């Protein structure tokens, strides 16, 4: 700070370096020092490329991606370059709300035990609205489906869930809000037929379904606000690719910077190398962990069940 102030005084008032050093005061050696730090141009270029393709990723997730590519970097260095390049992501500050008591719901302790489900809406360029059914696994954080349609009734929701159950089996319960689609007779019949408990949250308490609310925020921020959906078919295609990227490439801070698919694979193999990450995955839907990524990324090809482009 003193060096910058001295340089400003020397230029603005046409003072000598000796005079400025006596007025501030600051050592003259400090004013004459020239650092020879590596500019790291290659790293800056790659950082800008990643930030350009992942426009809503912060410096921590970009650090994970760079480490996966073999760069020997840490979060502090990337943050410095991140700010110098002007890549800071602007986020809307949330209003502070008074805390209130609520009934705690039991956390999931294994994959495919508890799901969360909700809707998001998006407008097409022609003015029509589409709705997207979002379903996530509360334990592994996997996105199980992004089913888009112009209208989603209870019957369509039941059909979309049946496709998921046909691939990975039925959960014990699904946490939902009190929307008419979820409380319809069609959903009640589907839940009874598949022995699934529909866990309704209290009206006006979306925080009780924090897993899906957090996911919907990421979906809105990284996909819906970035992509332009020209038609319903185009929306389904782009949502399918974003879902695959979310499950197989996007690092999740609550899973020790592993991807949901990688974390699910670790659970299926019965490994618990990072016990804290396994516990936090079930307990804290909005937790932010900064541990280094563990294991190798999953680079499996996109399969038709994973894409699940529903027509």
Coordinates of N, CA and C in Angstrom, one line a residue, residues 14-254:
X14 N 5.4 15.4 -9.0 CA 6.7 15.6 -9.6 C 7.8 15.7 -8.5
X15 N 7.7 14.7 -7.5 CA 8.7 14.7 -6.4 C 9.8 13.7 -6.7
X16 N 10.9 13.9 -6.2 CA 12.0 12.9 -6.3 C 11.7 11.6 -5.5
X17 N 12.4 10.5 -5.8 CA 12.2 9.3 -5.1 C 12.7 9.5 -3.6
X18 N 13.8 10.2 -3.5 CA 14.3 10.4 -2.1 C 13.3 11.2 -1.3
X19 N 12.7 12.2 -1.9 CA 11.7 13.1 -1.2 C 10.5 12.3 -0.8
X20 N 10.0 11.5 -1.7 CA 8.8 10.7 -1.5 C 9.0 9.7 -0.4
X21 N 10.2 9.1 -0.4 CA 10.5 8.1 0.6 C 10.6 8.7 2.0
X22 N 11.0 10.0 2.1 CA 11.0 10.6 3.4 C 9.6 11.1 3.9
X23 N 8.7 11.3 3.0 CA 7.4 11.8 3.3 C 6.4 10.7 3.7
X24 N 6.5 9.5 3.1 CA 5.5 8.5 3.3 C 5.4 8.0 4.7
X25 N 6.5 7.5 5.4 CA 7.8 7.1 4.9 C 7.8 5.7 4.4
X26 N 8.8 5.4 3.5 CA 9.0 4.0 2.9 C 10.4 3.9 2.5
X27 N 10.9 2.7 2.7 CA 12.3 2.4 2.3 C 12.5 2.6 0.8
X28 N 13.6 3.2 0.4 CA 13.9 3.4 -1.0 C 14.1 2.1 -1.7
X29 N 14.7 1.1 -1.0 CA 14.9 -0.2 -1.7 C 13.5 -0.8 -2.1
X30 N 12.5 -0.5 -1.3 CA 11.1 -1.0 -1.6 C 10.6 -0.4 -2.9
X31 N 10.9 0.9 -3.1 CA 10.5 1.6 -4.3 C 11.3 1.2 -5.5
X32 N 12.5 0.8 -5.4 CA 13.3 0.4 -6.5 C 13.2 -1.1 -6.8
X33 N 12.5 -1.9 -6.0 CA 12.4 -3.3 -6.2 C 11.6 -3.7 -7.4
X34 N 12.0 -4.6 -8.2 CA 11.2 -5.1 -9.3 C 11.2 -6.6 -9.2
X35 N 9.9 -7.1 -9.1 CA 9.8 -8.6 -8.9 C 10.0 -9.3 -10.3
X36 N 10.4 -10.5 -10.2 CA 10.7 -11.3 -11.4 C 9.8 -12.6 -11.3
X37 N 8.6 -12.4 -10.9 CA 7.7 -13.6 -10.8 C 7.3 -14.0 -12.2
X38 N 7.1 -15.4 -12.3 CA 6.7 -15.9 -13.6 C 5.3 -15.5 -13.9
X39 N 5.0 -15.0 -15.1 CA 3.7 -14.4 -15.4 C 2.7 -15.6 -15.6
X40 N 3.1 -16.8 -15.8 CA 2.2 -18.0 -15.9 C 1.2 -17.8 -17.0
X41 N 1.7 -17.4 -18.2 CA 0.8 -17.1 -19.3 C 0.0 -18.3 -19.7
X42 N 0.6 -19.5 -19.7 CA -0.1 -20.7 -20.1 C -1.2 -21.0 -19.2
X43 N -0.9 -20.9 -17.9 CA -2.0 -21.2 -16.9 C -3.1 -20.2 -17.0
X44 N -2.8 -18.9 -17.3 CA -3.8 -17.9 -17.4 C -4.7 -18.2 -18.6
X45 N -4.1 -18.6 -19.7 CA -4.8 -18.9 -20.9 C -5.8 -20.1 -20.7
X46 N -5.3 -21.1 -20.0 CA -6.1 -22.3 -19.7 C -7.2 -21.9 -18.8
X47 N -6.9 -21.0 -17.8 CA -7.9 -20.6 -16.8 C -9.0 -19.8 -17.5
X48 N -8.7 -18.9 -18.4 CA -9.7 -18.2 -19.2 C -10.5 -19.1 -20.0
X49 N -9.9 -20.1 -20.6 CA -10.7 -21.1 -21.5 C -11.7 -21.8 -20.6
X50 N -11.3 -22.3 -19.4 CA -12.2 -23.0 -18.6 C -13.3 -22.1 -18.1
X51 N -12.9 -20.9 -17.7 CA -13.9 -19.9 -17.2 C -14.9 -19.5 -18.3
X52 N -14.4 -19.5 -19.6 CA -15.3 -19.2 -20.7 C -16.3 -20.3 -21.0
X53 N -15.9 -21.6 -20.8 CA -16.8 -22.7 -21.1 C -17.6 -23.0 -19.8
X54 N -17.1 -22.7 -18.6 CA -17.9 -22.9 -17.4 C -18.1 -21.6 -16.8
X55 N -19.1 -20.8 -17.4 CA -19.2 -19.4 -17.0 C -19.7 -19.2 -15.6
X56 N -20.3 -20.1 -15.0 CA -20.8 -19.9 -13.6 C -20.0 -20.7 -12.6
X57 N -18.8 -21.2 -12.9 CA -17.9 -21.9 -12.0 C -17.1 -20.8 -11.3
X58 N -16.9 -21.0 -10.0 CA -16.0 -20.2 -9.2 C -14.6 -20.7 -9.2
X59 N -13.7 -20.0 -8.5 CA -12.3 -20.3 -8.6 C -12.0 -21.7 -8.0
X60 N -12.8 -22.1 -7.0 CA -12.5 -23.4 -6.3 C -12.8 -24.6 -7.3
X61 N -13.9 -24.5 -8.0 CA -14.2 -25.6 -9.0 C -13.3 -25.6 -10.1
X62 N -12.9 -24.4 -10.6 CA -11.9 -24.3 -11.6 C -10.5 -24.8 -11.2
X63 N -10.2 -24.7 -9.9 CA -9.0 -25.3 -9.4 C -9.0 -26.8 -9.5
X64 N -10.2 -27.4 -9.1 CA -10.3 -28.8 -9.2 C -10.2 -29.3 -10.7
X65 N -10.7 -28.6 -11.6 CA -10.6 -29.0 -13.0 C -9.2 -28.9 -13.5
X66 N -8.5 -27.8 -13.1 CA -7.1 -27.7 -13.5 C -6.2 -28.8 -12.9
X67 N -6.5 -29.2 -11.6 CA -5.7 -30.3 -11.0 C -6.0 -31.6 -11.8
X68 N -7.2 -31.8 -12.2 CA -7.5 -33.0 -13.0 C -6.7 -33.1 -14.3
X69 N -6.4 -31.9 -14.8 CA -5.6 -31.9 -16.1 C -4.1 -32.0 -15.8
X70 N -3.7 -32.0 -14.5 CA -2.3 -32.2 -14.2 C -1.5 -30.9 -13.8
X71 N -2.2 -29.8 -13.7 CA -1.6 -28.5 -13.3 C -1.3 -28.6 -11.8
X72 N -0.1 -28.3 -11.4 CA 0.3 -28.2 -10.0 C -0.1 -26.9 -9.4
X73 N -1.3 -26.7 -9.0 CA -1.8 -25.4 -8.5 C -2.6 -25.6 -7.2
X74 N -2.8 -24.5 -6.5 CA -3.7 -24.6 -5.3 C -4.7 -23.5 -5.4
X75 N -5.6 -23.5 -4.5 CA -6.8 -22.5 -4.6 C -6.3 -21.1 -4.5
X76 N -5.3 -20.8 -3.7 CA -4.8 -19.5 -3.5 C -4.2 -18.9 -4.8
X77 N -3.4 -19.7 -5.5 CA -2.8 -19.2 -6.7 C -3.9 -18.9 -7.8
X78 N -4.9 -19.8 -7.9 CA -5.9 -19.7 -8.9 C -6.8 -18.5 -8.5
X79 N -7.0 -18.3 -7.2 CA -7.8 -17.1 -6.8 C -7.1 -15.8 -7.2
X80 N -5.8 -15.7 -7.1 CA -5.0 -14.5 -7.4 C -5.1 -14.3 -8.9
X81 N -4.9 -15.3 -9.7 CA -5.0 -15.2 -11.2 C -6.5 -14.9 -11.6
X82 N -7.4 -15.6 -10.9 CA -8.8 -15.4 -11.2 C -9.3 -14.0 -11.0
X83 N -8.8 -13.3 -10.0 CA -9.2 -11.9 -9.8 C -8.4 -11.0 -10.7
X84 N -7.1 -11.3 -11.0 CA -6.4 -10.4 -11.9 C -6.9 -10.5 -13.3
X85 N -7.5 -11.6 -13.7 CA -8.1 -11.7 -15.1 C -9.5 -11.2 -15.1
X86 N -10.1 -10.8 -14.0 CA -11.4 -10.2 -14.0 C -12.5 -11.3 -14.2
X87 N -12.3 -12.5 -13.7 CA -13.2 -13.6 -13.9 C -14.2 -13.8 -12.8
X88 N -14.3 -12.9 -11.8 CA -15.1 -13.1 -10.6 C -16.6 -13.2 -11.0
X89 N -17.2 -14.3 -10.5 CA -18.6 -14.5 -10.8 C -19.5 -13.7 -9.9
X90 N -20.4 -12.9 -10.4 CA -21.3 -12.1 -9.6 C -22.4 -12.9 -9.1
X91 N -22.7 -12.9 -7.8 CA -23.8 -13.6 -7.2 C -24.7 -12.7 -6.5
X92 N -26.0 -13.0 -6.5 CA -27.0 -12.1 -5.8 C -26.9 -12.4 -4.3
X93 N -26.8 -11.4 -3.5 CA -26.8 -11.5 -2.1 C -28.1 -11.9 -1.5
X94 N -28.1 -13.0 -0.7 CA -29.4 -13.4 -0.2 C -29.8 -12.6 1.0
X95 N -31.1 -12.4 1.1 CA -31.6 -11.7 2.3 C -31.5 -12.5 3.5
X96 N -31.1 -11.9 4.6 CA -31.1 -12.6 5.9 C -32.5 -12.8 6.5
X97 N -32.8 -14.0 6.9 CA -34.1 -14.3 7.4 C -33.9 -14.8 8.9
X98 N -34.9 -14.6 9.7 CA -34.9 -15.0 11.0 C -34.9 -16.5 11.1
X99 N -34.2 -17.1 12.0 CA -34.2 -18.6 12.1 C -35.5 -19.0 12.8
X100 N -35.9 -20.2 12.4 CA -37.1 -20.7 13.0 C -37.0 -22.2 13.2
X101 N -37.6 -22.8 14.2 CA -37.6 -24.2 14.5 C -38.4 -25.0 13.5
X102 N -37.9 -26.1 13.1 CA -38.6 -27.0 12.2 C -38.3 -28.5 12.6
X103 N -39.1 -29.4 12.1 CA -39.0 -30.8 12.4 C -37.9 -31.3 11.4
X104 N -36.8 -31.8 12.0 CA -35.7 -32.4 11.2 C -36.1 -33.7 10.5
X105 N -35.8 -33.8 9.2 CA -36.1 -35.1 8.5 C -34.9 -36.0 8.6
X106 N -35.1 -37.3 8.6 CA -34.0 -38.2 8.7 C -33.2 -38.2 7.4
X107 N -31.9 -38.1 7.6 CA -31.0 -38.1 6.4 C -30.8 -39.5 5.8
X108 N -30.5 -39.4 4.5 CA -30.2 -40.7 3.8 C -28.8 -41.2 4.2
X109 N -28.7 -42.5 4.3 CA -27.5 -43.2 4.8 C -26.9 -44.1 3.7
X110 N -27.6 -44.2 2.6 CA -27.1 -45.0 1.5 C -27.7 -44.5 0.2
X111 N -27.1 -44.9 -1.0 CA -27.6 -44.5 -2.3 C -29.0 -45.0 -2.5
X112 N -29.8 -44.3 -3.2 CA -31.2 -44.7 -3.7 C -32.1 -44.9 -2.5
X113 N -31.8 -44.3 -1.4 CA -32.8 -44.4 -0.2 C -33.8 -43.3 -0.2
X114 N -33.3 -42.1 -0.4 CA -34.3 -41.0 -0.4 C -34.0 -40.1 -1.6
X115 N -35.0 -39.7 -2.3 CA -34.9 -38.8 -3.4 C -35.6 -37.5 -3.1
X116 N -35.3 -36.4 -3.8 CA -36.0 -35.2 -3.7 C -36.5 -34.8 -5.1
X117 N -37.6 -34.1 -5.2 CA -38.2 -33.8 -6.5 C -38.9 -32.5 -6.5
X118 N -38.8 -31.8 -7.6 CA -39.4 -30.4 -7.7 C -39.5 -30.0 -9.2
X119 N -40.0 -28.8 -9.4 CA -40.2 -28.3 -10.8 C -39.4 -27.0 -10.9
X120 N -38.9 -26.7 -12.1 CA -38.4 -25.4 -12.5 C -39.1 -25.0 -13.8
X121 N -39.2 -23.7 -14.0 CA -39.9 -23.2 -15.3 C -38.9 -22.4 -16.1
X122 N -39.1 -22.5 -17.4 CA -38.2 -21.7 -18.3 C -39.1 -21.2 -19.5
X123 N -38.8 -20.0 -20.0 CA -39.5 -19.5 -21.1 C -38.8 -19.6 -22.4
X124 N -39.5 -20.0 -23.5 CA -38.9 -20.1 -24.8 C -38.9 -18.8 -25.5
X125 N -38.1 -18.6 -26.5 CA -38.1 -17.3 -27.3 C -39.5 -16.9 -27.8
X126 N -40.3 -17.9 -28.2 CA -41.6 -17.6 -28.7 C -42.7 -17.2 -27.7
X127 N -42.2 -17.2 -26.4 CA -43.1 -16.8 -25.3 C -43.8 -18.0 -24.6
X128 N -43.6 -19.2 -25.1 CA -44.2 -20.3 -24.4 C -43.4 -20.7 -23.2
X129 N -44.0 -21.3 -22.2 CA -43.3 -21.7 -21.0 C -43.2 -23.3 -21.0
X130 N -42.1 -23.7 -20.5 CA -41.9 -25.2 -20.3 C -41.6 -25.4 -18.9
X131 N -41.9 -26.6 -18.4 CA -41.6 -27.0 -17.0 C -40.6 -28.2 -17.0
X132 N -39.7 -28.2 -16.1 CA -38.7 -29.3 -16.0 C -38.8 -29.9 -14.6
X133 N -39.1 -31.3 -14.7 CA -39.1 -32.1 -13.5 C -37.7 -32.4 -13.1
X134 N -37.3 -32.1 -11.9 CA -35.9 -32.4 -11.4 C -36.0 -33.4 -10.3
X135 N -35.2 -34.4 -10.3 CA -35.1 -35.4 -9.3 C -33.7 -35.7 -9.0
X136 N -33.3 -35.7 -7.7 CA -31.9 -35.9 -7.3 C -31.9 -37.0 -6.1
X137 N -30.8 -37.7 -6.1 CA -30.6 -38.7 -5.0 C -30.0 -37.9 -3.8
X138 N -30.6 -37.9 -2.6 CA -30.1 -37.1 -1.5 C -28.7 -37.5 -1.0
X139 N -28.4 -38.8 -1.2 CA -27.1 -39.3 -0.7 C -25.9 -39.0 -1.7
X140 N -26.1 -39.4 -2.9 CA -25.0 -39.3 -3.9 C -25.1 -38.0 -4.6
X141 N -26.1 -37.2 -4.5 CA -26.3 -36.0 -5.2 C -26.5 -36.1 -6.7
X142 N -26.7 -37.3 -7.2 CA -26.9 -37.6 -8.6 C -28.2 -36.9 -9.1
X143 N -28.2 -36.4 -10.3 CA -29.4 -35.9 -10.9 C -30.0 -37.1 -11.7
X144 N -31.1 -37.6 -11.3 CA -31.7 -38.8 -11.9 C -32.5 -38.5 -13.1
X145 N -33.1 -37.3 -13.3 CA -33.8 -36.9 -14.5 C -34.0 -35.4 -14.6
X146 N -34.0 -35.0 -15.8 CA -34.5 -33.6 -16.1 C -35.5 -33.7 -17.2
X147 N -36.7 -33.9 -16.8 CA -37.8 -34.2 -17.7 C -38.6 -32.9 -18.1
X148 N -38.4 -32.4 -19.3 CA -39.0 -31.2 -19.8 C -40.2 -31.4 -20.6
X149 N -41.3 -30.6 -20.4 CA -42.5 -30.7 -21.2 C -43.2 -29.3 -21.1
X150 N -44.2 -29.1 -22.0 CA -45.0 -27.9 -21.9 C -45.9 -27.9 -20.7
X151 N -46.3 -29.1 -20.3 CA -47.2 -29.2 -19.1 C -46.8 -30.6 -18.4
X152 N -46.8 -30.6 -17.1 CA -46.5 -31.8 -16.4 C -47.6 -32.1 -15.4
X153 N -48.4 -33.0 -15.7 CA -49.5 -33.5 -14.8 C -48.9 -34.6 -13.9
X154 N -49.8 -35.0 -13.0 CA -49.4 -36.1 -12.1 C -49.1 -37.4 -12.9
X155 N -49.9 -37.6 -13.9 CA -49.6 -38.8 -14.8 C -48.3 -38.8 -15.4
X156 N -47.9 -37.6 -16.0 CA -46.6 -37.5 -16.6 C -45.4 -37.6 -15.6
X157 N -45.6 -37.1 -14.4 CA -44.6 -37.2 -13.4 C -44.4 -38.7 -13.0
X158 N -45.5 -39.4 -12.9 CA -45.5 -40.8 -12.5 C -44.8 -41.6 -13.6
X159 N -45.0 -41.3 -14.9 CA -44.4 -42.0 -16.0 C -42.9 -41.7 -16.0
X160 N -42.5 -40.5 -15.7 CA -41.0 -40.2 -15.7 C -40.3 -40.9 -14.5
X161 N -41.0 -41.0 -13.4 CA -40.4 -41.7 -12.2 C -40.4 -43.2 -12.5
X162 N -41.3 -43.8 -13.3 CA -41.3 -45.2 -13.6 C -40.1 -45.5 -14.4
X163 N -39.7 -44.6 -15.3 CA -38.5 -44.9 -16.1 C -37.2 -44.9 -15.2
X164 N -37.2 -44.0 -14.2 CA -36.0 -44.0 -13.3 C -36.0 -45.3 -12.5
X165 N -37.2 -45.7 -12.0 CA -37.3 -46.9 -11.2 C -36.9 -48.2 -12.0
X166 N -37.2 -48.2 -13.3 CA -36.8 -49.3 -14.1 C -35.3 -49.4 -14.3
X167 N -34.6 -48.3 -14.1 CA -33.1 -48.4 -14.3 C -32.4 -48.7 -12.9
X168 N -32.8 -48.0 -11.9 CA -32.1 -48.2 -10.6 C -32.9 -48.6 -9.4
X169 N -34.2 -48.9 -9.6 CA -35.0 -49.4 -8.5 C -35.7 -48.2 -7.8
X170 N -36.7 -48.6 -7.0 CA -37.5 -47.6 -6.3 C -36.8 -47.2 -4.9
X171 N -36.9 -45.9 -4.5 CA -36.4 -45.5 -3.2 C -37.4 -45.8 -2.1
X172 N -37.0 -45.5 -0.9 CA -37.9 -45.7 0.2 C -38.9 -44.5 0.3
X173 N -38.4 -43.3 0.0 CA -39.2 -42.1 0.1 C -38.8 -41.1 -0.9
X174 N -39.6 -40.2 -1.2 CA -39.3 -39.0 -2.1 C -39.8 -37.8 -1.4
X175 N -39.0 -36.8 -1.2 CA -39.3 -35.6 -0.5 C -39.9 -34.6 -1.6
X176 N -41.1 -34.1 -1.4 CA -41.7 -33.2 -2.3 C -42.5 -32.1 -1.6
X177 N -42.9 -31.1 -2.4 CA -43.7 -30.0 -1.8 C -45.1 -30.4 -1.9
X178 N -46.0 -29.4 -1.7 CA -47.4 -29.7 -1.7 C -48.1 -29.3 -3.0
X179 N -47.4 -29.3 -4.1 CA -48.0 -29.0 -5.4 C -49.0 -30.0 -5.8
X180 N -50.0 -29.6 -6.7 CA -51.1 -30.4 -7.0 C -50.6 -31.7 -7.8
X181 N -49.5 -31.5 -8.5 CA -49.0 -32.7 -9.3 C -48.6 -33.8 -8.4
X182 N -47.9 -33.5 -7.2 CA -47.4 -34.5 -6.3 C -48.5 -35.0 -5.4
X183 N -49.5 -34.3 -5.2 CA -50.6 -34.7 -4.3 C -51.8 -35.3 -5.1
X184 N -51.6 -35.5 -6.4 CA -52.7 -36.0 -7.2 C -52.9 -37.5 -7.0
X185 N -54.1 -38.0 -7.5 CA -54.4 -39.4 -7.4 C -53.4 -40.3 -8.2
X186 N -53.0 -39.8 -9.3 CA -52.0 -40.5 -10.1 C -50.7 -40.8 -9.4
X187 N -50.2 -39.8 -8.7 CA -49.0 -39.9 -7.9 C -49.2 -40.8 -6.7
X188 N -50.4 -40.7 -6.1 CA -50.7 -41.5 -4.9 C -50.8 -43.0 -5.3
X189 N -51.4 -43.3 -6.5 CA -51.4 -44.6 -7.0 C -50.0 -45.2 -7.3
X190 N -49.2 -44.3 -8.0 CA -47.9 -44.8 -8.3 C -47.1 -45.1 -7.1
X191 N -47.2 -44.2 -6.0 CA -46.4 -44.4 -4.8 C -46.9 -45.7 -4.1
X192 N -48.2 -46.0 -4.1 CA -48.7 -47.2 -3.5 C -48.2 -48.4 -4.3
X193 N -48.2 -48.4 -5.6 CA -47.8 -49.5 -6.4 C -46.3 -49.8 -6.3
X194 N -45.5 -48.8 -6.0 CA -44.1 -49.0 -5.9 C -43.5 -49.0 -4.5
X195 N -44.5 -49.0 -3.5 CA -44.1 -49.0 -2.1 C -43.2 -47.8 -1.8
X196 N -43.5 -46.6 -2.3 CA -42.7 -45.4 -2.0 C -43.5 -44.5 -1.2
X197 N -42.8 -44.0 -0.1 CA -43.5 -43.0 0.8 C -43.2 -41.6 0.2
X198 N -44.3 -40.8 0.0 CA -44.2 -39.4 -0.4 C -44.1 -38.6 0.8
X199 N -42.9 -38.0 1.0 CA -42.6 -37.2 2.2 C -42.9 -35.7 1.9
X200 N -44.1 -35.2 2.3 CA -44.5 -33.8 2.0 C -43.9 -32.9 3.0
X201 N -43.3 -31.8 2.5 CA -42.8 -30.8 3.5 C -43.9 -29.9 3.9
X202 N -43.7 -29.1 4.9 CA -44.7 -28.2 5.4 C -44.9 -27.0 4.4
X203 N -46.1 -26.6 4.2 CA -46.4 -25.5 3.2 C -45.5 -24.2 3.6
X204 N -44.9 -23.7 2.5 CA -44.1 -22.5 2.7 C -42.8 -22.7 3.4
X205 N -42.3 -24.0 3.4 CA -41.0 -24.3 4.0 C -40.1 -25.0 3.0
X206 N -39.7 -24.3 1.9 CA -38.8 -25.0 0.9 C -37.5 -25.5 1.5
X207 N -37.1 -24.8 2.6 CA -35.8 -25.2 3.2 C -35.8 -26.7 3.7
X208 N -37.0 -27.2 3.9 CA -37.1 -28.6 4.4 C -36.8 -29.6 3.2
X209 N -36.7 -29.1 2.0 CA -36.3 -29.9 0.9 C -35.1 -29.2 0.3
X210 N -34.1 -29.0 1.1 CA -32.9 -28.3 0.7 C -32.1 -28.9 -0.4
X211 N -32.1 -30.2 -0.5 CA -31.3 -30.9 -1.5 C -31.7 -30.4 -2.9
X212 N -33.0 -30.5 -3.2 CA -33.5 -30.1 -4.5 C -33.5 -28.6 -4.7
X213 N -33.7 -27.8 -3.7 CA -33.6 -26.4 -3.8 C -32.2 -26.0 -4.2
X214 N -31.2 -26.6 -3.6 CA -29.8 -26.3 -3.9 C -29.5 -26.7 -5.3
X215 N -30.0 -27.9 -5.7 CA -29.7 -28.4 -7.1 C -30.4 -27.4 -8.1
X216 N -31.7 -27.0 -7.8 CA -32.4 -26.1 -8.8 C -31.6 -24.8 -8.9
X217 N -31.0 -24.4 -7.9 CA -30.2 -23.1 -8.0 C -29.0 -23.3 -8.9
X218 N -28.3 -24.5 -8.8 CA -27.2 -24.7 -9.7 C -27.7 -24.9 -11.2
X219 N -28.9 -25.6 -11.3 CA -29.4 -25.7 -12.7 C -29.8 -24.4 -13.3
X220 N -30.4 -23.5 -12.5 CA -30.8 -22.2 -13.0 C -29.5 -21.4 -13.3
X221 N -28.5 -21.4 -12.5 CA -27.4 -20.6 -12.6 C -26.5 -21.0 -13.7
X222 N -26.3 -22.3 -13.9 CA -25.3 -22.8 -14.8 C -25.9 -23.3 -16.1
X223 N -27.2 -23.4 -16.2 CA -27.8 -23.9 -17.5 C -28.9 -23.0 -18.0
X224 N -30.0 -22.9 -17.2 CA -31.1 -22.1 -17.7 C -30.8 -20.7 -18.0
X225 N -29.9 -20.1 -17.2 CA -29.6 -18.7 -17.4 C -28.5 -18.5 -18.4
X226 N -27.9 -19.6 -18.9 CA -26.8 -19.5 -19.8 C -27.2 -19.9 -21.2
X227 N -28.0 -21.0 -21.3 CA -28.4 -21.6 -22.6 C -29.7 -20.8 -23.1
X228 N -29.9 -20.9 -24.4 CA -31.2 -20.4 -25.0 C -31.9 -21.7 -25.6
X229 N -33.1 -21.9 -25.1 CA -33.9 -23.1 -25.5 C -34.8 -22.6 -26.6
X230 N -34.5 -23.0 -27.9 CA -35.3 -22.5 -29.0 C -36.7 -23.3 -29.1
X231 N -36.6 -24.6 -28.9 CA -37.8 -25.4 -28.9 C -37.8 -26.4 -27.7
X232 N -38.8 -27.1 -27.6 CA -38.9 -28.1 -26.5 C -37.9 -29.2 -26.8
X233 N -37.7 -29.6 -28.0 CA -36.7 -30.6 -28.4 C -35.3 -30.1 -28.1
X234 N -35.0 -28.9 -28.4 CA -33.7 -28.3 -28.1 C -33.5 -28.2 -26.6
X235 N -34.5 -27.9 -25.9 CA -34.4 -27.9 -24.4 C -34.1 -29.2 -23.8
X236 N -34.7 -30.3 -24.3 CA -34.5 -31.6 -23.8 C -33.0 -32.1 -24.1
X237 N -32.6 -31.7 -25.3 CA -31.2 -32.1 -25.7 C -30.2 -31.4 -24.8
X238 N -30.3 -30.1 -24.6 CA -29.3 -29.4 -23.8 C -29.4 -29.8 -22.4
X239 N -30.6 -30.0 -21.9 CA -30.7 -30.5 -20.5 C -30.1 -31.8 -20.3
X240 N -30.2 -32.7 -21.3 CA -29.6 -34.0 -21.1 C -28.1 -34.0 -21.1
X241 N -27.5 -33.1 -21.9 CA -26.1 -33.0 -21.9 C -25.6 -32.3 -20.6
X242 N -26.4 -31.3 -20.1 CA -26.0 -30.7 -18.9 C -26.1 -31.7 -17.7
X243 N -27.1 -32.5 -17.7 CA -27.2 -33.5 -16.7 C -26.0 -34.5 -16.7
X244 N -25.6 -34.9 -17.9 CA -24.5 -35.8 -17.9 C -23.2 -35.1 -17.4
X245 N -23.0 -33.8 -17.8 CA -21.9 -33.1 -17.3 C -21.9 -32.9 -15.8
X246 N -23.1 -32.7 -15.3 CA -23.3 -32.5 -13.8 C -22.9 -33.8 -13.1
X247 N -23.4 -34.9 -13.6 CA -23.1 -36.2 -12.9 C -21.7 -36.7 -13.0
X248 N -21.1 -36.4 -14.2 CA -19.8 -37.1 -14.5 C -18.6 -36.1 -14.5
X249 N -18.8 -34.8 -14.5 CA -17.6 -33.9 -14.6 C -17.6 -32.8 -13.6
X250 N -18.7 -32.4 -13.2 CA -18.8 -31.2 -12.3 C -18.4 -31.6 -10.9
X251 N -17.3 -31.0 -10.3 CA -17.0 -31.4 -8.9 C -18.0 -30.8 -7.9
X252 N -18.3 -31.6 -6.9 CA -19.3 -31.3 -5.9 C -18.6 -31.0 -4.6
X253 N -18.7 -29.8 -4.0 CA -18.0 -29.5 -2.8 C -18.4 -30.3 -1.6
X254 N -19.6 -30.8 -1.6 CA -20.1 -31.6 -0.4 C -19.6 -33.0 -0.5

